[in-house]
Structures are given as structure tokens and as C-alpha cells.
Amino acid sequence: MKRFALSAVLVAVATPLAAQTTVYNNMYNPAPGNYVSQGFECCQVQAVGGLISMSSGGTLEVARFGMSSWAKASDWVGFGGNTGAGFTAPITLTIFDGTGGTLGAQLFTTTSSQYIPYRPEADATCPGGTAWRDQTGACFNGMAFEIAFAPIGWLLPQDIGYVLSYNTQTVGYNPTGTPTPMNSINVGLLAGLGGTTVGSTINALYDMTTGGMTVDDGSYGYSTLAEFRIVSPGSGGQDVVPEPATMTLLATGLAGMAAARRRKAKRS
């Protein structure tokens, strides 16, 4: 009876976690050591993204993006934001209505503190002596990594526009005015508008510091690496994860059962 009661409590306080469905994805799998990327400080770009058609609309749960770090720890020893092998910096995700394949009104925006890793130090055996060498033996000047915004909870239409933006020394919506490692952080790109495993890319979006958001006229030639996942339609949140209170009850119950066994052993 005691075991049954404990199980009942566990079921009662468990928290549902909605299952997720990928509705857009053009990320590399597996990810290479690095990929083509768009720098902000170097090229005076303050936002880049895409106009896409997802496999369906829905409540956005996770947005994931490919990035590239060209910053080495040895170049930023005195940077106050260092946290071990990297640093943190705010990055903004903005979503626009993309119904009909055209850029519409802004729907949502959020800014999240993201962990940015430093790329490995230079390997003298790489050509030029400035690149690092990955485990396959390839040399790169940048290092691929990912950022994610989650959970989000925005209700999105099937067709959207999205952009990533962040501040560097001289560009961004609020430039820092002083050098930071973000001067050497880029957004990962995929050549062309193909390469999607889910959904499709309609066009590229970017914002030069000389003007507003621009829908590519065909000259850009790249799409931003991204994955969007929504709450699975009809899932009803069937995945169950215990709350902290549940774990406490479980520990208490197990401790009580162990004590009862010890008392029984003593009586025997």
C-alpha cells in the first residue's frame, strides 16, 4: 500500500512537457568545424536572417541558429565578460509576418544572454599560422557553434521572416563604442536558398547600417542556418518530467522504506 500511494503522488505532481515538431531546418548535420558566415563589425551589417515557409505554423518552442566564432581567448585576456572558455553577450531574435512570401509587420522580439565560446588558439602547422585545426585535420579561422532561444511560446503563422541582431563596436542598434569579442562573432550561412530538410527558404533578409530591413534581390546568395521547433499539434504535452517537489517526495519515500527495512532487520 505504501508503494502504491507513493506512485500515485508522483503521477499527480508530474509536470507535462509538450512534445516538439521541427517545422524548419537547414542546419548542418553533423556540424563541420566551421562554415561560411556573415560578420557584422567587418561588413557593417547589423541584422541578418531569412524569409521562410515552415511546414506549419504553431506555438514556437525553440529557435536554434548556427554561429561562427573568430575570437581567440588570447586576444581578449582583459575582457570583463570572460567566463572560462568563452563569454556571454545579448543577441536579439525578431520575427516578422511573412504571409504570401513578403515581409510584413513585426510580430515578436526577444533578447537573450547567449554563451559565446572562443575558438581554439592558432596551430602553427596550419597554412599562415593563424587558423586552428579540428579533429579531422582541417584548418579553420572560425569555429562553428550554436545558440538557442527557448522556451519562447509565440504563436506563429506558417510563413515568417526572422533576423538575428547584436551589437559590436560600431554597428548594431546600440553599438558598444569600445572593442569587444562580438567584433569577431558571425552568423552561420548556407550557400543558396536550398539545403532545407524541413520547410523552405524564400529569401534572405538583412539590415545594413545605411538603411532598414531588406529582402534580398538575389545578390546575397546565402541563407541563415536555423531550426524552428513548435509544440507538436495534438501532443497534449504527453512527455512527463518530475518537478523538484516530486523528486523530494521520492527521496523521502525511499528513505522511509530503507529505514523500515533496517528496523525489520534489527527485530529479526
XYZ file of C-alpha atoms in Angstrom:
268
model
C 0.000 0.000 0.000
C 2.830 2.412 0.799
C 4.424 1.837 -2.586
C 1.106 2.397 -4.363
C 0.495 5.682 -2.505
C 3.943 6.991 -3.399
C 3.406 6.177 -7.090
C 0.080 7.985 -7.041
C 1.703 11.111 -5.629
C 4.408 11.016 -8.298
C 1.855 10.911 -11.093
C -0.238 13.672 -9.548
C 2.554 16.265 -9.323
C 4.440 15.467 -12.534
C 4.608 18.397 -14.979
C 3.674 17.824 -18.633
C 6.304 18.903 -21.182
C 4.906 19.340 -24.672
C 6.491 17.308 -27.445
C 8.146 19.288 -30.232
C 7.945 19.172 -34.024
C 10.628 20.647 -36.304
C 8.910 22.894 -38.855
C 12.007 24.421 -40.454
C 15.606 23.203 -40.592
C 18.600 23.948 -42.796
C 21.302 23.255 -40.187
C 24.340 21.093 -40.982
C 24.167 17.594 -39.516
C 26.774 16.845 -38.377
C 28.151 20.351 -37.988
C 31.571 20.956 -39.599
C 34.442 22.675 -37.809
C 33.284 25.926 -39.391
C 31.142 27.246 -42.242
C 30.634 30.371 -44.323
C 29.411 33.182 -42.103
C 28.326 36.813 -42.068
C 30.369 39.195 -39.925
C 28.702 42.306 -38.510
C 31.578 44.598 -37.488
C 33.721 43.789 -40.507
C 30.930 44.283 -43.054
C 28.799 46.937 -41.316
C 25.749 44.673 -41.131
C 23.523 44.898 -38.062
C 20.978 42.149 -38.703
C 20.667 39.079 -40.927
C 18.065 36.344 -41.295
C 15.596 34.804 -43.690
C 12.116 34.836 -45.146
C 10.918 31.245 -44.787
C 7.923 28.956 -45.174
C 7.675 26.407 -42.365
C 5.915 23.081 -42.732
C 3.193 24.505 -40.467
C 2.501 27.361 -38.114
C 2.131 26.897 -34.382
C 3.467 27.830 -30.973
C 7.218 28.328 -31.217
C 9.081 26.371 -28.542
C 12.735 26.529 -29.664
C 14.671 28.581 -32.226
C 18.250 27.398 -32.890
C 20.905 29.100 -35.017
C 24.359 28.319 -36.379
C 27.091 30.821 -35.489
C 30.832 31.188 -36.050
C 33.398 32.415 -33.521
C 36.595 34.015 -34.826
C 37.537 35.346 -31.380
C 40.514 33.800 -29.530
C 40.817 33.946 -25.731
C 44.399 35.239 -26.038
C 43.107 38.335 -27.837
C 40.680 39.185 -25.011
C 42.532 38.372 -21.779
C 41.377 41.601 -20.129
C 37.755 41.398 -21.283
C 35.482 41.705 -18.255
C 32.812 39.362 -19.588
C 35.050 36.275 -19.760
C 33.587 33.081 -18.282
C 36.162 30.330 -18.679
C 36.464 29.375 -22.351
C 34.012 31.998 -23.546
C 31.808 34.933 -22.600
C 28.161 35.949 -22.614
C 26.521 38.585 -24.796
C 22.952 39.679 -25.639
C 21.580 38.545 -29.009
C 18.147 39.555 -30.298
C 15.705 37.437 -32.316
C 12.948 39.308 -34.156
C 10.048 37.684 -36.025
C 8.028 39.288 -38.842
C 4.875 38.194 -40.623
C 5.871 36.522 -43.909
C 2.431 35.633 -45.268
C 2.468 35.310 -49.039
C 6.256 35.320 -49.173
C 6.507 39.046 -48.440
C 7.983 40.828 -45.428
C 5.163 42.113 -43.241
C 4.761 43.644 -39.806
C 6.995 42.813 -36.875
C 5.293 40.220 -34.655
C 7.691 39.451 -31.812
C 11.153 40.221 -30.493
C 13.249 38.948 -27.603
C 16.808 39.488 -26.385
C 18.620 36.644 -24.656
C 22.036 36.432 -22.989
C 23.889 33.788 -25.002
C 27.091 31.900 -24.217
C 29.730 32.547 -26.900
C 32.771 30.202 -26.973
C 36.240 31.329 -28.015
C 37.723 29.470 -30.973
C 40.885 27.410 -30.295
C 44.264 29.122 -30.466
C 46.264 29.093 -33.692
C 48.006 25.924 -34.852
C 51.427 26.763 -36.282
C 51.152 23.841 -38.714
C 48.097 25.356 -40.441
C 48.760 27.499 -43.530
C 49.534 31.059 -42.463
C 49.845 30.010 -38.820
C 46.637 31.760 -37.740
C 43.991 29.014 -38.102
C 43.113 26.204 -35.691
C 42.981 22.529 -36.618
C 39.933 20.359 -35.885
C 39.883 16.629 -35.106
C 39.609 15.741 -38.795
C 42.813 17.653 -39.560
C 41.082 20.572 -41.325
C 42.194 24.148 -40.559
C 39.703 26.975 -39.919
C 39.901 30.624 -38.889
C 36.458 30.450 -37.293
C 34.698 27.810 -35.174
C 31.099 26.677 -35.632
C 28.814 26.789 -32.586
C 25.097 27.200 -31.895
C 22.809 29.454 -29.901
C 19.198 28.797 -28.933
C 16.173 30.731 -27.719
C 13.915 28.551 -25.545
C 11.220 28.275 -24.400
C 9.506 31.013 -26.373
C 5.745 30.429 -26.706
C 4.979 32.719 -29.669
C 2.080 31.713 -31.924
C 3.475 31.975 -35.471
C 1.918 31.777 -38.932
C 3.378 29.284 -41.402
C 5.320 31.948 -43.330
C 7.599 34.207 -41.318
C 10.617 36.455 -41.585
C 13.264 36.363 -38.861
C 16.510 38.206 -38.139
C 19.308 37.935 -35.595
C 20.941 41.137 -34.372
C 23.583 42.079 -31.820
C 25.862 44.972 -31.003
C 29.516 45.301 -31.944
C 31.850 48.244 -31.521
C 30.438 50.352 -34.360
C 27.305 48.579 -35.613
C 24.076 47.292 -34.133
C 21.023 49.025 -32.736
C 23.112 50.170 -29.752
C 26.850 49.916 -30.615
C 29.191 49.369 -27.661
C 31.595 52.106 -28.757
C 34.530 50.041 -27.477
C 36.050 46.787 -28.797
C 34.510 43.521 -27.569
C 34.846 39.893 -28.736
C 31.498 40.337 -30.531
C 33.509 42.159 -33.213
C 34.664 38.659 -34.236
C 31.363 36.759 -33.952
C 29.447 35.892 -37.139
C 26.112 34.354 -38.132
C 26.453 30.989 -39.925
C 25.310 30.713 -43.547
C 24.384 28.086 -46.120
C 25.127 28.741 -49.782
C 21.957 29.418 -51.772
C 18.340 29.089 -50.702
C 18.225 25.280 -50.819
C 19.521 22.772 -48.312
C 16.438 22.648 -46.099
C 15.435 19.295 -44.639
C 12.119 20.739 -43.381
C 10.288 23.766 -44.794
C 11.739 26.078 -47.437
C 13.727 29.311 -47.679
C 12.044 32.023 -49.730
C 14.695 34.725 -49.460
C 17.412 36.277 -47.338
C 16.863 39.282 -45.067
C 19.487 41.743 -43.900
C 19.804 45.200 -42.408
C 22.747 47.369 -43.436
C 23.592 50.305 -41.190
C 22.695 52.594 -44.085
C 19.051 51.542 -44.274
C 16.212 49.355 -42.987
C 15.374 45.684 -43.430
C 16.000 44.497 -46.985
C 14.594 41.480 -48.806
C 17.432 40.108 -50.938
C 17.272 40.903 -54.643
C 19.228 37.745 -55.471
C 22.718 39.147 -54.981
C 23.257 37.915 -51.411
C 23.280 34.223 -52.293
C 23.093 32.708 -48.803
C 20.530 31.620 -46.209
C 20.996 31.791 -42.439
C 21.441 28.479 -40.597
C 18.358 27.945 -38.443
C 15.948 25.438 -36.936
C 12.463 26.227 -35.611
C 10.513 23.780 -33.441
C 6.891 24.196 -32.373
C 4.751 22.466 -29.778
C 3.555 19.321 -31.549
C -0.043 19.704 -32.759
C -2.286 17.396 -30.739
C 0.551 16.232 -28.483
C -1.276 17.386 -25.385
C 2.009 17.550 -23.519
C 2.419 13.815 -23.094
C 6.097 13.856 -22.131
C 6.272 13.878 -18.324
C 9.104 15.383 -16.283
C 9.067 15.289 -12.460
C 9.001 18.626 -10.630
C 11.520 19.297 -7.813
C 8.736 18.596 -5.302
C 8.239 15.202 -6.901
C 11.902 14.361 -6.517
C 11.777 15.412 -2.850
C 8.792 13.135 -2.232
C 10.555 10.299 -3.989
C 13.692 10.742 -1.890
C 11.611 10.923 1.288
C 9.689 7.797 0.369
C 12.825 5.830 -0.463
C 14.465 6.945 2.782
C 11.410 5.798 4.749
C 11.407 2.419 3.025
C 15.113 1.997 3.818
C 14.540 2.866 7.494
C 11.676 0.361 7.696
C 13.927 -2.362 6.298
C 16.619 -1.540 8.892
C 14.081 -1.716 11.745
C 12.808 -5.051 10.455
C 16.368 -6.380 10.230
C 17.035 -5.353 13.871
C 13.884 -7.076 15.102
C 14.922 -10.237 13.268
